[in-house]
Amino acid sequence: MTDLHRLSIRELAEGLSQAKFSSRELTEHYLQRIAKLDSQVKSYVTVTPEQAFAEADAADAALKAGNATALTGIPLAHKDIFCTKGIKTTAGSKILDNFISPYDATVVEKTKAAGLVTLGKVNMDEFAMGSTSESSYVGATSNPWALDRVPGGSSGGSAAAVAADLAPFATGTDTGGSIRQPASFCGLTGLKPTYGRVSRFGIIAYASSLDQAGPMARSAEDCAYLMNVIAGHDAKDSTSVKKEVDDYIANLNGTSVKGLRIGIPKQYFNVVGLDADVKARVEESLKKLEEMGATLVEIDLNMTEAYVPTYYLIAPAEASSNLSRYDGVRYGHRCENPADLMDLYKRSRSEGFGSEVQRRILIGTYALSAGYYDAYYVKAQKVRRLIQQDFLKAFENVDVIAAPSAPTTAYKIGANLSPTEMYLGDIYTLAVNLAGLPAINAPVGFDKDNLPVGLQLIGNYWSESQLLSIVHQYQQNTDWHTKRAAIAEENA
Ligand code: GLN
């Protein structure tokens, strides 16, 4: 079979359970595609054929023995921020070059327990700080829709791998948009769950009060399959929540679009820098949802101007604390011939961290320092609360809130945006993390350069089922999610 990469997760599961193909054949098919095509996309940091074949054979045995799960034998890729036992985990940083974790992240443990086959680890911005995946120390990843463009970030490798059909689906993490924005740039569906829905154990920490893992795939249905595996309480993550997990697949048609009230924040559609094509495609998608029975309600989100400054204080503050553990002593990069302990710290960290990470450590350390703590960090936390309240007020009148995922489509690789320009590109995604809410990106068309545009739907707490269901029904009525980049059409 040459077209296994065109099958949805449901079709793959059916094919495997009916023995139309084996997990080994499917795994081999993807590994061949990676070998042939990933030199152009550069989505993988590490490919793990040996482990993949061993897992595939175990999956085939389980399928034969009749003790398979719904997803046994289906391959996936993990963002290189998830710790994987015995396999290098770098978080895109030289300081973790050659770091091999002694344990699996809970998300990885869960995908293994579900019988999924790990193809390898995919590229990302260094420590998940960025929106282009260019800050990875192994180099940039390309957007499958235009190889001279970025795939977005920080989960750019996950997005590029799926969009080029080099993995059926992938895990990502989202601290301020890192699932939704690359999904938008690469024409995919990506879900950032409610804070606490998915365990953070074994995910290399960026900003712990904002980090959350989620699925990136071709469709809401494919995302729902992965959510069914990774969601749930974990005693090893004290911020994960003890709350029953929905069956996201069973709920795919559970929300009625008829009568659904979609909030349209006035402030969001007047943002300077919102590309005209992005605005037009998002508005068309809302029109489609209206045709399907939804009601569009204009709402106010008055705190919009505070999103970027608030996030870019809190996230660097937490990062400066989290990243203090990388000191060249226990693991990772260590400088040559340190003169003394101070020199060891200084040079290991200066050599090991890239410039964006260093910038954030500096900003964060400053914001947390005695004398500035109240003026910056505490103030940002207060504003964070106001941003959350703004959303809660809006949810008194609407079921979900619509926005673009990003103000533009994918940038050119090497565009060299200033930090401020790059941070402003996160305007639509940051507040969701500050408030801890779930949100989803769905592809809704293309701009004049044939680059994908994404619609973001933000839900109230624990509304993952609802978001997946709305997008699933939209995808039953449209075909944007079925469009493939030219490279994905190539056979290996
Ligand atoms: N682009 C944002 C940042 O650089 C968000 C990154 C993320 O979600 N990990 O911090």
Coordinates of N, CA, C and O in Angstrom, one line a residue, residues 7-18 21 70-71 74 169 219 221-222 225 249 252 472 476:
L7 N -4.7 8.0 5.3 CA -5.8 7.6 6.1 C -5.9 8.3 7.4 O -4.9 8.7 8.0
S8 N -7.1 8.6 7.9 CA -7.3 9.2 9.2 C -7.0 8.2 10.3 O -6.9 7.0 10.0
I9 N -7.0 8.7 11.5 CA -6.8 7.8 12.6 C -7.8 6.7 12.7 O -7.5 5.6 12.9
R10 N -9.1 7.1 12.5 CA -10.2 6.1 12.5 C -9.9 5.0 11.5 O -10.0 3.8 11.7
E11 N -9.5 5.5 10.2 CA -9.3 4.5 9.2 C -8.1 3.6 9.5 O -8.1 2.4 9.1
L12 N -7.1 4.2 10.1 CA -5.9 3.4 10.5 C -6.3 2.4 11.5 O -5.9 1.2 11.4
A13 N -7.1 2.8 12.5 CA -7.5 1.8 13.5 C -8.3 0.7 12.9 O -8.1 -0.5 13.3
E14 N -9.2 1.1 12.0 CA -10.0 0.0 11.3 C -9.2 -0.9 10.5 O -9.3 -2.1 10.6
G15 N -8.3 -0.3 9.7 CA -7.4 -1.2 8.9 C -6.5 -2.1 9.7 O -6.4 -3.3 9.3
L16 N -6.0 -1.6 10.9 CA -5.2 -2.5 11.7 C -6.1 -3.6 12.3 O -5.7 -4.8 12.4
S17 N -7.3 -3.3 12.8 CA -8.1 -4.3 13.5 C -8.6 -5.3 12.5 O -8.8 -6.4 12.9
Q18 N -8.8 -4.9 11.2 CA -9.3 -5.8 10.2 C -8.1 -6.5 9.5 O -8.3 -7.2 8.5
F21 N -3.6 -4.2 7.0 CA -2.1 -4.0 7.0 C -1.7 -4.1 8.5 O -2.5 -4.1 9.4
A70 N -8.0 0.9 21.1 CA -8.5 1.5 19.9 C -7.4 2.0 19.0 O -7.5 2.0 17.8
L71 N -6.2 2.3 19.6 CA -5.1 2.9 18.8 C -3.9 2.0 18.7 O -2.9 2.5 18.1
I74 N -0.7 2.4 15.9 CA -0.7 3.6 15.1 C 0.5 4.4 15.6 O 0.8 4.6 16.7
F169 N -0.2 11.8 13.6 CA -0.5 12.9 14.6 C 0.6 13.0 15.5 O 1.6 12.2 15.5
S219 N -7.5 16.6 11.9 CA -8.9 16.9 12.2 C -9.2 16.8 13.6 O -8.4 16.3 14.4
E221 N -11.5 15.0 14.9 CA -11.6 13.6 15.2 C -10.3 13.0 15.6 O -10.2 12.2 16.6
D222 N -9.3 13.2 14.8 CA -8.0 12.7 15.1 C -7.4 13.2 16.4 O -6.8 12.5 17.2
Y225 N -9.1 11.3 19.4 CA -8.5 10.0 19.6 C -7.3 10.2 20.6 O -7.1 9.4 21.5
I249 N -14.2 11.0 21.7 CA -14.7 10.4 20.4 C -16.3 10.3 20.5 O -17.0 10.7 19.6
L252 N -18.2 13.5 19.9 CA -17.9 14.4 18.7 C -19.1 15.0 18.1 O -19.0 16.1 17.5
H472 N -15.5 19.4 14.7 CA -15.8 18.2 14.0 C -16.9 18.5 13.0 O -16.9 18.1 11.8
Q476 N -17.2 18.4 9.0 CA -18.2 17.6 8.2 C -18.8 18.4 7.1 O -19.3 17.8 6.1

